[in-house]
Coordinates of C-alpha atoms and ligand atoms in Angstrom, one line a residue:
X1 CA -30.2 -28.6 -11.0
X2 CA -31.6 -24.9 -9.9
X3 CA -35.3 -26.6 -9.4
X4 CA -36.8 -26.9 -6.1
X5 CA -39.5 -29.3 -6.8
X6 CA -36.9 -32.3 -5.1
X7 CA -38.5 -34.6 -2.6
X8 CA -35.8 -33.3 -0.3
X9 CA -36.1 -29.7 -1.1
X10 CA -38.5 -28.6 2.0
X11 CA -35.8 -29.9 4.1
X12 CA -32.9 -28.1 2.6
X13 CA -34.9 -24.7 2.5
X14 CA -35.7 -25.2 6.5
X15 CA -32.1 -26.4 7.2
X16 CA -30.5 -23.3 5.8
X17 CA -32.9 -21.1 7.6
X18 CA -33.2 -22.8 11.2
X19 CA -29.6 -24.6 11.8
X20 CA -26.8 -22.8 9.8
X21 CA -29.4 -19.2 9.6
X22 CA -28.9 -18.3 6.3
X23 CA -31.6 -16.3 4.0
X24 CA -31.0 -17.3 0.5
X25 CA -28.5 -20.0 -1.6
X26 CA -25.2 -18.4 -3.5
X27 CA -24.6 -19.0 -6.8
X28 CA -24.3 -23.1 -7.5
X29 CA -24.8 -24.1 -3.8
X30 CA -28.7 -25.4 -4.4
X31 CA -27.3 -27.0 -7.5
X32 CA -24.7 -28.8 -5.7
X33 CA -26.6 -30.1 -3.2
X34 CA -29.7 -31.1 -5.6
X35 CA -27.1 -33.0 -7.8
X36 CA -25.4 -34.9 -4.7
X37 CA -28.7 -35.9 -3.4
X38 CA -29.6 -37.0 -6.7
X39 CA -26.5 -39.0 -6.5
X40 CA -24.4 -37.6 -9.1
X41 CA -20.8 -36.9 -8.6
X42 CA -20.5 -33.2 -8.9
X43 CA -17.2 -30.6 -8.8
X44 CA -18.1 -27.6 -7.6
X45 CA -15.6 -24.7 -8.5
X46 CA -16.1 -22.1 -6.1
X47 CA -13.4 -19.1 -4.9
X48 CA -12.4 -19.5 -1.2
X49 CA -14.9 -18.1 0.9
X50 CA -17.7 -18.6 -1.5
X51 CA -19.6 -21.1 1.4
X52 CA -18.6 -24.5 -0.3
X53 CA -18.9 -26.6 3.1
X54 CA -22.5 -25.8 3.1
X55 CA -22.8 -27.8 0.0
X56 CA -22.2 -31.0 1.8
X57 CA -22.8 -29.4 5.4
X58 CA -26.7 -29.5 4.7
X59 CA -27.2 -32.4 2.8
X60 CA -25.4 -33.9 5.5
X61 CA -27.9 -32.7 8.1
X62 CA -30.7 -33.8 6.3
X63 CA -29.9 -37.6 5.5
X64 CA -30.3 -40.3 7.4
X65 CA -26.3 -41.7 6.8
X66 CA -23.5 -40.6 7.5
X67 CA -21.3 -38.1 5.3
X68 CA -17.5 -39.0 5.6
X69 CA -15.4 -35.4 5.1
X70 CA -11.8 -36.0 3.1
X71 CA -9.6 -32.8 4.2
X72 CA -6.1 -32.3 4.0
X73 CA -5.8 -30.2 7.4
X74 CA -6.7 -30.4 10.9
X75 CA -6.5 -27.4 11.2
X76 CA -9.1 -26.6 8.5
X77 CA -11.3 -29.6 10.2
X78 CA -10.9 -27.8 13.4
X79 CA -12.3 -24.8 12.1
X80 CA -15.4 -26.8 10.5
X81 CA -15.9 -28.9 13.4
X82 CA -16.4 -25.6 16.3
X83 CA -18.5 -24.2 13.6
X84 CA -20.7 -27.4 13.3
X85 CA -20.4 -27.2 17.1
X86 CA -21.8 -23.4 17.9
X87 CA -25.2 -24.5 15.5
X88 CA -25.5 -27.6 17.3
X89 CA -24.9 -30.2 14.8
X90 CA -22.9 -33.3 15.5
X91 CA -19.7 -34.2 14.0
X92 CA -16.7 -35.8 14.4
X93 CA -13.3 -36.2 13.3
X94 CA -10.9 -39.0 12.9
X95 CA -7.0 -39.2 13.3
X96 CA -5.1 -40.7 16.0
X97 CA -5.4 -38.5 18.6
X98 CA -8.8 -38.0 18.6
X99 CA -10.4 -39.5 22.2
X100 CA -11.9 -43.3 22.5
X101 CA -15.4 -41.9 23.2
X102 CA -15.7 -39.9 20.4
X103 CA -14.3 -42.2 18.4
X104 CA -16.6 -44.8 19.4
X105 CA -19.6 -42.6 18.7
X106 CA -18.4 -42.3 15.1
X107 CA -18.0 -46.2 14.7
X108 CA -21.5 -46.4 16.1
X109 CA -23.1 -44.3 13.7
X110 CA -21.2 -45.7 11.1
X111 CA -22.9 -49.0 12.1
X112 CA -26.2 -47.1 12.2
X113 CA -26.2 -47.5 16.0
X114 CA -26.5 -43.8 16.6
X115 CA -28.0 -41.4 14.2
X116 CA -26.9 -38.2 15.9
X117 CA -23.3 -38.1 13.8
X118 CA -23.9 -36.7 10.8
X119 CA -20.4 -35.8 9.4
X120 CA -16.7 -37.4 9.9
X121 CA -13.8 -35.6 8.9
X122 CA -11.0 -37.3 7.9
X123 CA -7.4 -37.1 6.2
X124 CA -6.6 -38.7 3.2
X125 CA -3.3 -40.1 5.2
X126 CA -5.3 -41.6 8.3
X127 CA -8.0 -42.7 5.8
X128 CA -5.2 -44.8 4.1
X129 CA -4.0 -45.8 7.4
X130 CA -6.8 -46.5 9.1
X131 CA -8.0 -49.9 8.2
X132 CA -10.6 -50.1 11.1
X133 CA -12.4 -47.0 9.6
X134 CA -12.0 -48.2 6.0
X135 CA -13.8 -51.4 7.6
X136 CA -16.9 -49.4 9.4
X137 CA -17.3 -47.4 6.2
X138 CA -17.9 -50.5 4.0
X139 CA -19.9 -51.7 7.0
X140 CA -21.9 -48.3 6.2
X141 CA -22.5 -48.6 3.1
X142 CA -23.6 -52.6 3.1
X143 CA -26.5 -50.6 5.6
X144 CA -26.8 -47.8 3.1
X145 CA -25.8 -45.4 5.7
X146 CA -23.3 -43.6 3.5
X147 CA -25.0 -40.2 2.3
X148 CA -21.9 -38.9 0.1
X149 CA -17.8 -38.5 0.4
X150 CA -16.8 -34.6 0.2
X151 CA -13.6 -34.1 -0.8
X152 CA -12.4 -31.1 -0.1
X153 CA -9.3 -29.4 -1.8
X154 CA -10.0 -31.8 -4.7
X155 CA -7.3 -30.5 -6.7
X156 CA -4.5 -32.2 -4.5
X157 CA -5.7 -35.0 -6.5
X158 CA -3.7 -33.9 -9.3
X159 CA -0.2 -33.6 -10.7
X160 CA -0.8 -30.3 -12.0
X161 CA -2.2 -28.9 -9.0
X162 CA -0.7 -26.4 -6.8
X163 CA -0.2 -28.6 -3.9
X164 CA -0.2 -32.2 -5.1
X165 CA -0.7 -34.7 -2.3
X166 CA 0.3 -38.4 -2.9
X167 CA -2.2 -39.3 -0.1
X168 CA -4.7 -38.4 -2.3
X169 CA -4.3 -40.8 -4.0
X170 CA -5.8 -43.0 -1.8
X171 CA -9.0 -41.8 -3.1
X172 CA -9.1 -43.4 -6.2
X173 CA -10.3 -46.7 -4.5
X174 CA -13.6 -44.6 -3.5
X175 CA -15.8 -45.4 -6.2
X176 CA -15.6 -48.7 -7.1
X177 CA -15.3 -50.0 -3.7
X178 CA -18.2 -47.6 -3.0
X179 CA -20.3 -47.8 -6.3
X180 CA -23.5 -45.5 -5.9
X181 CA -22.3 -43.0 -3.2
X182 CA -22.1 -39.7 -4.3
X183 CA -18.5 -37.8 -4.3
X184 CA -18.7 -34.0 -4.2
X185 CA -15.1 -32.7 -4.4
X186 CA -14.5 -29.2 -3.7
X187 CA -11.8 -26.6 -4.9
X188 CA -10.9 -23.4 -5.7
X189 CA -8.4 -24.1 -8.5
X190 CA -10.2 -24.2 -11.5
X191 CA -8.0 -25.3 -14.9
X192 CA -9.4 -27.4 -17.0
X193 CA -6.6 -29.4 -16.8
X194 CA -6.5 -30.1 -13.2
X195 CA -10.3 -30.7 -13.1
X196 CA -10.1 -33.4 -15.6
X197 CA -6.6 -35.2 -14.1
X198 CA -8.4 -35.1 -11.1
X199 CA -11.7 -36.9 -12.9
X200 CA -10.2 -39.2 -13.9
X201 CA -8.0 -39.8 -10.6
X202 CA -11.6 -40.6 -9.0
X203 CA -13.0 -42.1 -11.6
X204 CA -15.7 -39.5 -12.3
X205 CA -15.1 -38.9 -15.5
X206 CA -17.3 -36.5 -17.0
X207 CA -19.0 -35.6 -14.2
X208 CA -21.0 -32.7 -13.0
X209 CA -18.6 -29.5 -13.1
X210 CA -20.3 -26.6 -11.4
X211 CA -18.2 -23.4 -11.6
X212 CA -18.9 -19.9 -9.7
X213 CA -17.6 -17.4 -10.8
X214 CA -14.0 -15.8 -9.9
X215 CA -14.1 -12.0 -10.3
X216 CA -14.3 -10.1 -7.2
X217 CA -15.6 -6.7 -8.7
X218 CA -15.1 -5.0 -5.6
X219 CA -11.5 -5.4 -5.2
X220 CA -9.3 -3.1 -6.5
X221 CA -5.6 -4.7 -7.6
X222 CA -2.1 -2.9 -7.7
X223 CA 1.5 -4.0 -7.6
X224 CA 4.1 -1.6 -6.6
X225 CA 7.5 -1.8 -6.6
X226 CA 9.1 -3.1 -3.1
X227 CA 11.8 -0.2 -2.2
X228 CA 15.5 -2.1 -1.8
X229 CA 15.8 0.0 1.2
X230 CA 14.3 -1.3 4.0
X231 CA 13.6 1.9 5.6
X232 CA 12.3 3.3 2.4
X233 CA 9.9 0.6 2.2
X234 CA 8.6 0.4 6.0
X235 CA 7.9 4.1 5.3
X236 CA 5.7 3.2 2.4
X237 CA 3.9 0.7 4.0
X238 CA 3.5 3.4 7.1
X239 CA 2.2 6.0 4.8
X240 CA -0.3 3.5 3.5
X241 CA -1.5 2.7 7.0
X242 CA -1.7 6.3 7.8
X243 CA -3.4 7.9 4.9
X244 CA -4.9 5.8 2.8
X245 CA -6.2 3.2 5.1
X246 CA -6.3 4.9 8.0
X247 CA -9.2 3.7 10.0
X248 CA -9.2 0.5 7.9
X249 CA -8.7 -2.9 8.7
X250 CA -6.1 -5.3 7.1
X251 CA -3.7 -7.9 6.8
X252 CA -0.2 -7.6 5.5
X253 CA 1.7 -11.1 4.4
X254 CA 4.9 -11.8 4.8
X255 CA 6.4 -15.2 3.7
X256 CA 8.5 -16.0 6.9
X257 CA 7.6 -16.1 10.7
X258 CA 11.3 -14.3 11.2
X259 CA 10.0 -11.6 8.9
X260 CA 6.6 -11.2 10.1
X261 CA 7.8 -10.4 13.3
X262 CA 10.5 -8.1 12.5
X263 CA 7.8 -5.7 9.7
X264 CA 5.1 -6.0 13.8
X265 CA 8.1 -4.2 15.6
X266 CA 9.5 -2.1 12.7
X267 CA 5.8 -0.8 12.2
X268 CA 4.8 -0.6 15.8
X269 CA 8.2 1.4 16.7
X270 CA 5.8 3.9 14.0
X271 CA 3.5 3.7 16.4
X272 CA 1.1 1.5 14.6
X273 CA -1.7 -0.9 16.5
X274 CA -0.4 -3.8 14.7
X275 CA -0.2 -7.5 15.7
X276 CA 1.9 -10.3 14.8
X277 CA 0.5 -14.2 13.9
X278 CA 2.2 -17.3 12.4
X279 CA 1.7 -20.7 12.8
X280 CA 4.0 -21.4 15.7
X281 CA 1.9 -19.3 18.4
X282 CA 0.0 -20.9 21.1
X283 CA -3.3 -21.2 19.7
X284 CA -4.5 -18.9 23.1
X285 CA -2.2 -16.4 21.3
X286 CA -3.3 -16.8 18.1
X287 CA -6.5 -16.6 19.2
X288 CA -5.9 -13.6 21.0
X289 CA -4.3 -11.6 18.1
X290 CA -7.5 -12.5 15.8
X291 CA -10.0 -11.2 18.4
X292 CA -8.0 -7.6 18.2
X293 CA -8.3 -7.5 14.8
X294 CA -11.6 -8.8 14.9
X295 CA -12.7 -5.9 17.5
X296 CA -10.6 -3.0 15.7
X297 CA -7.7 -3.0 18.7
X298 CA -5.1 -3.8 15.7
X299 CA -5.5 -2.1 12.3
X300 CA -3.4 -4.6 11.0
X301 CA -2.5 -8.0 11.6
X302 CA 1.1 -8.6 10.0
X303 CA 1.0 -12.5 9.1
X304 CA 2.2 -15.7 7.1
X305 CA -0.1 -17.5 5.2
X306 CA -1.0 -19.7 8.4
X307 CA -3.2 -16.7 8.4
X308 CA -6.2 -17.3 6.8
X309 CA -8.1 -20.3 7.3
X310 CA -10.8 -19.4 8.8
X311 CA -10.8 -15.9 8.8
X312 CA -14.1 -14.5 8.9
X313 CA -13.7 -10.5 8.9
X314 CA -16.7 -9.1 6.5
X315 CA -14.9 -5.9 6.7
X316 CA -11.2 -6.4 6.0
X317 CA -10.2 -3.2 3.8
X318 CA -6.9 -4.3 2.5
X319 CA -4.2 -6.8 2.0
X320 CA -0.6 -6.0 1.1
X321 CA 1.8 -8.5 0.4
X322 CA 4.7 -7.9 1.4
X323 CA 6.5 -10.1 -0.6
X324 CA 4.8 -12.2 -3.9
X325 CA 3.1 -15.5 -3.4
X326 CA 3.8 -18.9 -4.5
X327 CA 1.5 -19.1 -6.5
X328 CA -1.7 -17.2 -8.3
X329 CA -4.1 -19.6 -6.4
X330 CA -2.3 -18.3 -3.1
X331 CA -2.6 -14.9 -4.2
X332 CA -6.2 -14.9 -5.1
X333 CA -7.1 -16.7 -1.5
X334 CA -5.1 -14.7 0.1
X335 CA -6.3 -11.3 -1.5
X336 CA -9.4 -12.3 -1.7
X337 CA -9.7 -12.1 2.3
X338 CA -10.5 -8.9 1.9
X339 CA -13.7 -7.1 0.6
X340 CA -16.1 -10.0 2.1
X341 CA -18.7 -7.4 2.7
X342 CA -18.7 -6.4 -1.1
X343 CA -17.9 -3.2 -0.2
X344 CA -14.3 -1.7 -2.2
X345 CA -11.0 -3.1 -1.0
X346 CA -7.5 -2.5 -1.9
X347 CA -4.7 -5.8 -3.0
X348 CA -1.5 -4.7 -3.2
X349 CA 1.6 -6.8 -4.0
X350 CA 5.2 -4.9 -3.2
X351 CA 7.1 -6.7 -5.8
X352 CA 10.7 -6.6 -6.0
X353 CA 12.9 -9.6 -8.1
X354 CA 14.6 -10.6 -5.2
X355 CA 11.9 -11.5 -3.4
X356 CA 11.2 -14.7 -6.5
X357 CA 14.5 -15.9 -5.7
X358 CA 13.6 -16.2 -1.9
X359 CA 10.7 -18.3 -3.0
X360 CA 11.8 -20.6 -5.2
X361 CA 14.0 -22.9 -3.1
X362 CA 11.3 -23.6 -0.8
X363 CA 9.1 -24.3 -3.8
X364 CA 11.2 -26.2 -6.1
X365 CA 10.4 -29.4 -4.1
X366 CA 6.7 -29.3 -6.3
X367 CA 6.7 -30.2 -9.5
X368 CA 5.2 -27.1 -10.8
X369 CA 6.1 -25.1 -8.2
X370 CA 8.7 -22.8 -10.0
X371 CA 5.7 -22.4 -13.2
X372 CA 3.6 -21.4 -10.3
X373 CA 5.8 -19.0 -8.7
X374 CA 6.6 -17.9 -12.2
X375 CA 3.3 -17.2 -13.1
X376 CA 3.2 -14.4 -10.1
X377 CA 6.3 -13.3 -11.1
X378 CA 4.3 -12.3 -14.7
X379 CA 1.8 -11.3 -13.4
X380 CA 3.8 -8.0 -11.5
X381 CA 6.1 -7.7 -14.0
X382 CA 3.4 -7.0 -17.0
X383 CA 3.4 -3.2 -17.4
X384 CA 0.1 -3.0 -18.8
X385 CA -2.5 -5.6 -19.2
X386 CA -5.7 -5.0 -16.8
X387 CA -5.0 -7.2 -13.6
X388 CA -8.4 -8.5 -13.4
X389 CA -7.8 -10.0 -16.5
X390 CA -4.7 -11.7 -15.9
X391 CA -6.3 -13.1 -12.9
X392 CA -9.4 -14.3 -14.9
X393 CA -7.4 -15.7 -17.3
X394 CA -5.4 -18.4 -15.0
X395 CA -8.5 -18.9 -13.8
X396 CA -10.0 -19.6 -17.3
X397 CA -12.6 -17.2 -16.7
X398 CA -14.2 -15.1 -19.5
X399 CA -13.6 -11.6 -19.6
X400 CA -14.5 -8.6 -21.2
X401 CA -12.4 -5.8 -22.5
X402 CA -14.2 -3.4 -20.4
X403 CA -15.2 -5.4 -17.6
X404 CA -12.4 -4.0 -14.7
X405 CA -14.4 -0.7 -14.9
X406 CA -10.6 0.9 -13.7
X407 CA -10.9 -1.5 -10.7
X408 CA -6.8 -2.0 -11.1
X409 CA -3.3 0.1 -11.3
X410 CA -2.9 -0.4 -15.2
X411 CA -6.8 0.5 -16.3
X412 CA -6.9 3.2 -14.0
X413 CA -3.8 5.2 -14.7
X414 CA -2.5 3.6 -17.9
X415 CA 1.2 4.0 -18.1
X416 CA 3.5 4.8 -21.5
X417 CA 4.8 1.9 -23.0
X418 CA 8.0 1.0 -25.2
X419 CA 9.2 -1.9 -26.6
X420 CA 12.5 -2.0 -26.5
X421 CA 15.1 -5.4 -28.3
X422 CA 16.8 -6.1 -25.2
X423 CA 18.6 -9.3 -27.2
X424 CA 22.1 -7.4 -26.8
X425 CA 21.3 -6.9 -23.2
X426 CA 20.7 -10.9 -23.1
X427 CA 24.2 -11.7 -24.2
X428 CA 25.9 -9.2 -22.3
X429 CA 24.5 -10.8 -19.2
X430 CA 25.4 -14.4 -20.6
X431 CA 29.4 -13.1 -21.5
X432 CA 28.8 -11.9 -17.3
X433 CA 27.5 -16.1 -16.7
X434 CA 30.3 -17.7 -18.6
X435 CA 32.8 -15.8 -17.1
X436 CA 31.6 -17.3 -13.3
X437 CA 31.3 -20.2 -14.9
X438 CA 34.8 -20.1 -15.8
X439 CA 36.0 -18.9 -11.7
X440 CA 33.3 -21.8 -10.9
X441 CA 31.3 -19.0 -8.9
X442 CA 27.6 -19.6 -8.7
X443 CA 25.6 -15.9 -9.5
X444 CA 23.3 -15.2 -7.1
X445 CA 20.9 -12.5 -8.6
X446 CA 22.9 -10.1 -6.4
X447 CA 26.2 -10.9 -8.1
X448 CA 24.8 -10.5 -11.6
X449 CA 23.9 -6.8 -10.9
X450 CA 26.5 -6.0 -9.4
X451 CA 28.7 -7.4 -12.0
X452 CA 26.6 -5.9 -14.8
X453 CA 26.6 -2.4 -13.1
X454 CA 29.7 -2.7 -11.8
X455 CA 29.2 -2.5 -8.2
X456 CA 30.3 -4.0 -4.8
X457 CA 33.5 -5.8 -5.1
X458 CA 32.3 -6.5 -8.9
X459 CA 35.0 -9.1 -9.3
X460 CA 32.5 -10.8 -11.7
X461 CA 32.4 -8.2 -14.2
X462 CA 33.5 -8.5 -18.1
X463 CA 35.3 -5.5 -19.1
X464 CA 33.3 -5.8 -22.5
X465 CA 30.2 -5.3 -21.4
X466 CA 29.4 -2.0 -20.9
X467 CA 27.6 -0.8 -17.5
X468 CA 24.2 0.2 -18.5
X469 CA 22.7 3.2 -18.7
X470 CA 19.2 2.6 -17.3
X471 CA 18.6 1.8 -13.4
X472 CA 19.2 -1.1 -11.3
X473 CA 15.6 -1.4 -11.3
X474 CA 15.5 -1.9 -14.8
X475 CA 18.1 -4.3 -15.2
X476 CA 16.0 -6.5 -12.5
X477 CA 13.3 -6.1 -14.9
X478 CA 15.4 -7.1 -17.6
X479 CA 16.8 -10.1 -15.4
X480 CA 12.7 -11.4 -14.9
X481 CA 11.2 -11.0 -18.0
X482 CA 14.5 -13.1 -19.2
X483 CA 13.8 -15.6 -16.5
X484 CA 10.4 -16.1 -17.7
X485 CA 10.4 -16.5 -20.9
X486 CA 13.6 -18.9 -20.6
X487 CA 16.4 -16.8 -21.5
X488 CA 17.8 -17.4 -17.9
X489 CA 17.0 -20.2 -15.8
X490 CA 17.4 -21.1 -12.3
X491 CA 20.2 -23.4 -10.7
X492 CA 19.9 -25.1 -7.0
X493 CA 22.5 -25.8 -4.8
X494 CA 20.9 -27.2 -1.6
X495 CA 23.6 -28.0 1.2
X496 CA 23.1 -28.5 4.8
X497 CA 23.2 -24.9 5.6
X498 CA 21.2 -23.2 2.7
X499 CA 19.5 -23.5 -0.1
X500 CA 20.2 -21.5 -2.7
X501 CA 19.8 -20.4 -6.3
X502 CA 22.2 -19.0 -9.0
X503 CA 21.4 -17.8 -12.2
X504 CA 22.6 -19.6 -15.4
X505 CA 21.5 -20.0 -19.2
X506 CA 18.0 -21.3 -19.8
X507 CA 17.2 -23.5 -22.7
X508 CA 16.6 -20.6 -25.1
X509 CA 20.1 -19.7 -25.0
X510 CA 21.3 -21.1 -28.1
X511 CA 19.1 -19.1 -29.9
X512 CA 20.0 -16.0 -28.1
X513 CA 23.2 -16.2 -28.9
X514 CA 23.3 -15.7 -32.4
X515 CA 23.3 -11.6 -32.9
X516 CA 20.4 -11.5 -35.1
X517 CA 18.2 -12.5 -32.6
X518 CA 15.6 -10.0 -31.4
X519 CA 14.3 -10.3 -27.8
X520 CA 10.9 -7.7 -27.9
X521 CA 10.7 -6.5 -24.0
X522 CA 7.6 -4.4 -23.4
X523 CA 7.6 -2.2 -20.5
X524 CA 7.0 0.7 -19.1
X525 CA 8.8 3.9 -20.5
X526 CA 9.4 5.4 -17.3
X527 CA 12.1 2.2 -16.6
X528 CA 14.3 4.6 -19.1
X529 CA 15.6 1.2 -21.1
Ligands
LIG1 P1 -15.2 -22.0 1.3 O1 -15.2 -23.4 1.9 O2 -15.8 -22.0 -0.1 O3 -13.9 -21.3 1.4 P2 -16.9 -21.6 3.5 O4 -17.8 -22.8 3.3 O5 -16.0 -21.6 4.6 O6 -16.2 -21.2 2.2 O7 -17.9 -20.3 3.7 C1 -17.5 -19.0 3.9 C2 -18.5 -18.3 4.7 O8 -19.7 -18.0 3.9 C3 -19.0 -19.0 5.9 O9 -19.0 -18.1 7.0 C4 -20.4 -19.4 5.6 O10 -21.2 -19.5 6.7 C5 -20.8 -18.3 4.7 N1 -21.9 -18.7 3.7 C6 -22.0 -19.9 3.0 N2 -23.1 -19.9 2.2 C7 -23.7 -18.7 2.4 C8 -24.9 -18.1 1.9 N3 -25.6 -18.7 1.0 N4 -25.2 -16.9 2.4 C9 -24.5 -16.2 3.3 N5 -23.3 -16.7 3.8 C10 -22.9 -18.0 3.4
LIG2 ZN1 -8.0 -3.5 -15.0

C-alpha cells in the first residue's frame, strides 16, 4: 500500500505539502490513505499523537464527496474542526446545537449542492438519533458523494475495550446499508482481541490492520513510591521540579479536580510557576492556563485527564502522575504527551496502594474496568522486569531483551531481588477478614493494616496473628500482589453518600487456605520481607 504510482497520489503529495504543510508521511499514513481510496476498509493502529486524523483529513480534501467523521467527543471534534479551520478547509459538525446555517450547508453538500464541505463530524449518539442526517447520508451515497466513514476511537466498539460505548453500536448498520464506502476506524488500543470484536462489530472482518509502532524510545519510565505523608511527598515532587527538571516543562496528573487544585496551591505556596486545569474551567480559562505553559510562564501545569486532548507541546519534558491511571491505555496517552520532539523525557508514576482503592469505585461501572486498573497496579508493583517491556507487551508489541537501552528504573539500576512464600502471610490476613466478618465490619485497606500492624484503634486485630516484622510499606505490597493474583478481592458498597470498597477473600481462597500452600512473592530485597 506504500506505492505512489495511484491515480490519486499527485494529489495527496500536494495536499500534504500546500494545505496541512507537512514534508514527509509517518509510518502507515500513505498506506492508510492509499488503502481507503482504494476502498478497502482499513484499521490503523497508531499511538496517540502519531497524526491519525490526517489519514482521513486528506483523502477527505482531495475527493469529490463528502467524508462523514464518527467521534465520541465534542470536545475532540472541536479541536479537529479549529484546526481544519486555521488551514482553510471546510468542515462541519453535527449535534443539536450546532446553528441552522451551518447545518444547512452540511445537508447541502450531502445532496451534492455544495462541494465546499468536505468533512462532517458526528457522534455516534446523534448519528443514532438523527434520522434526518441518516436520511441525507443515504441520499449521499445514492449520488455517490460518500468518500469514506472514519471512525475514530474504534475500539469503543468493543466489549473488551477500555471505554465501551453502547452508541457504538449504532455503527454496525454502516456497511450493509452503505455497501462499497470505505470505513477507516482509528485507535490507539491495539489487542488483538479488541481489534477483531470490533471487526466483526462493523462487519469488516478481516480487514486491512495497519499497526505503527508503540515504543517511544525517548522516554524514559520510573515508578516511585508515593510518600504517605503528604508533606513528604509535596517535597518530593518540589525537589523534582527544582533539580531535576528545573527549566523543564511538564504536566503533573492528578485524578480529581479537588486534588488538582489543592497539589497548584501546595506547590505554588513552594513558590513554583505552576497552573491548575480541569474540565470545569471556562474554556477562556482553560485556554489561558494552556497558553502559559505553552509560552514557559508555568513550568508545570497540574491537571486531570481533561488535560490532554489536544495538547500540542513538542517540548514537554515530563509527566508525573500523581496518582496511577485507570488503565495502561490511559497511561501510555497520557505519558506519552511528553517527548513529542524526540528528544529524552522523563514518566513517572508515584504509586502508593491506596491510591488503586481510590480508583476502583469510579471504575467498577466498566466491565473491565477493575482488570484495567489492575493491570497498572502490576505494572508498579513488578520489582524488576524492564518497563518498556511491560508496556510493549499490553500492547502486543515485539520486544527485544535489550531493546530499553536502560531507558527505565529497573534496566538502569537493577535492584536485588528475593522471593519470599508469603502463603502464611495470606492467612494471617484472612484469620484478620473473618474476624470483621464476624463484627460485620467492612475492611477498608486502612483497617487491614492497621489491624495487621496493630495500629490506630486496631479493634480489628486477631491476637494470633503476629504483627509483622517488615514495614507498612511492605505489607501494602503484600496486600497488592494478593489482590492481583486473586488472593484478595474487592467488595463495593455504593450508598448515597460514598462509594466504597472493602477487602474480602478472592476466589483463590480455598486454596490458600490449606497450609501447604506456597504463595511465591518476588520483590525487591530492600522491602525487608
Ligand atoms: P492522533 O489522532 O493519532 O492522536 P493527530 O492526528 O492529532 O494524532 O496528530 C498529532 C499531530 O501530529 C498533529 O499536530 C499533526 O498535525 C501532526 N502530524 C500528523 N502527521 C504528521 C506528519 N506526517 N509529519 C509531521 N507532523 C504530523
Ligand atoms: Zn527497561
Amino acid at each position: 500500500w506504500e506505492k505512489s504510482t495511484f491515480s490519486w497520489s499527485k494529489k495527496l503529495e500536494n495536499g500534504l505539502a500546500d494545505i496541512f504543510k507537512i514534508k514527509k508521511f509517518r509510518e502507515h499514513q500513505l498506506s492508510a490513505m492509499n488503502a481507503v481510496l482504494s476502498g478497502e476498509d482499513t484499521i490503523l493502529v497508531m499511538p496517540t499523537g502519531g497524526g491519525k486524523s490526517l489519514c482521513y483529513q486528506l483523502p477527505a480534501v482531495i475527493s469529490k464527496g463528502v467524508t462523514v467523521v464518527i467521534s465520541p467527543l465534542i470536545a475532540l471534534m472541536e479541536d479537529q474542526l479549529y484546526g481544519l479551520k486555521k488551514i482553510g478547509v471546510k468542515s462541519g459538525m453535527m449535534n443539536a446545537k450546532t446553528d441552522k446555517d451551518i447545518t444547512k450547508s452540511m445537508m447541502d453538500a450531502l445532496e451534492g449542492k455544495n462541494h465546499d464541505i468536505k468533512l462532517i463530524y458526528i457522534t455516534p449518539e446523534y448519528m443514532k438519533k438523527s434520522k434526518r442526517f441518516m436520511a441525507k447520508v443515504q441520499k449521499a451515497f445514492n449520488l455517490k458523494l460518500l468518500t469514506m466513514f472514519a471512525i475514530d476511537e474504534v475500539h469503543c466498539c468493543s466489549q473488551w475495550g477500555h471505554d465501551f460505548r453502547p452508541d457504538y453500536q449504532f455503527l454496525s448498520c454502516l456497511k450493509s446499508m452503505f455497501p462499497g464506502v470505505p470505513i477507516l476506524g482509528l485507535t490507539a488500543t491495539a489487542p488483538a482481541k479488541i481489534i477483531s470484536d470490533v471487526q466483526k462489530m462493523l462487519d469488516i472482518q478481516g480487514c486491512l490492520v495497519l499497526r505503527a509502532p508503540f515504543n517511544r524510545p525517548n522516554l524514559f519510565y520510573e515508578v516511585r513510591r508515593k510518600p504517605a505523608d503528604k508533606d513528604v511527598c509535596l517535597s518530593m515532587i518540589q525537589n523534582l521540579l527544582k533539580s531535576r527538571f528545573a527549566d523543564k516543562s511538564g504536566i503533573i496528573y492528578t485524578t480529581t479536580i479537588k486534588e488538582a487544585e489543592q497539589l497548584t496551591s501546595d506547590l505554588r505556596d513552594k513558590g513554583l510557576k505552576v497552573g491548575c486545569y480541569h474540565a470545569i474551567l471556562e474554556p477562556e480559562v482553560r485556554s489561558k492556563i494552556y497558553s502559559r505553559w505553552i509560552t514557559g510562564e508555568y513550568q508545570a501545569v497540574v491537571a486531570t485527564i481533561a488535560f490532554g486532548l489536544g495538547i500540542d507541546k513538542s517540548d514537554c519534558r515530563f509527566i508525573i502522575h500523581h496518582c496511577i491511571s485507570k488503565s495502561m491505555e490511559n497511561f501510555y496517552q497520557e505519558s506519552g504527551r511528553s517527548g513529542r520532539d524526540g528528544k529524552k523525557a522523563v514518566c513517572i508514576v508515584l504509586y502508593r496502594l491506596a491510591d488503586v482503592f481510590r480508583l476502583s469505585p469510579m471504575v467498577i461501572g466498566d466491565k473491565v474496568g477493575l482488570q484495567n486498573l489492575y493491570k497498572t497496579l502490576e505494572y508498579c508493583l513488578d520489582p524488576q522486569t524492564c518497563r518498556r517491556s511491560l508496556i510493549a507487551n499490553h500492547f502486543e508489541e515485539k520486544w527485544n531483551k535489550n531493546d530499553c537501552a536502560e531507558m527505565c528504573d529497573h534496566c538502569r539500576c537493577p535492584k536485588k531481588i528475593k522471593e519470599t512464600d508469603i502463603g502464611n502471610y495470606c492467612r494471617q490476613i484472612y484469620q484478620i477478614i473473618d474476624k470483621a466478618l464476624k463484627t460485620d465490619t467492612n475492611l477498608t485497606l486502612i483497617k487491614l493494616i492497621d489491624a495487621w500492624f496493630s495500629k490506630g484503634t486496631a479493634s480489628h486485630r486477631v491476637a494470633a496473628v503476629p504483627v509483622p516484622k517488615f514495614s507498612r510499606e511492605a505489607g501494602e505490597n503484600i496486600v497488592g500482589f494478593l489482590l492481583i493474583n486473586g488472593y484478595l478481592k474487592e467488595d463495593f458498597v455504593f450508598n448515597a453518600y460514598s462509594n466504597l470498597t472493602y477487602l474480602i477473600k478472592g476466589p483463590k481462597a480455598g486454596r490458600a487456605m490449606d497450609k501447604s500452600h506456597k504463595i511465591m512473592f518476588v520483590h525487591d530485597e530492600g522491602l525487608g520481607i
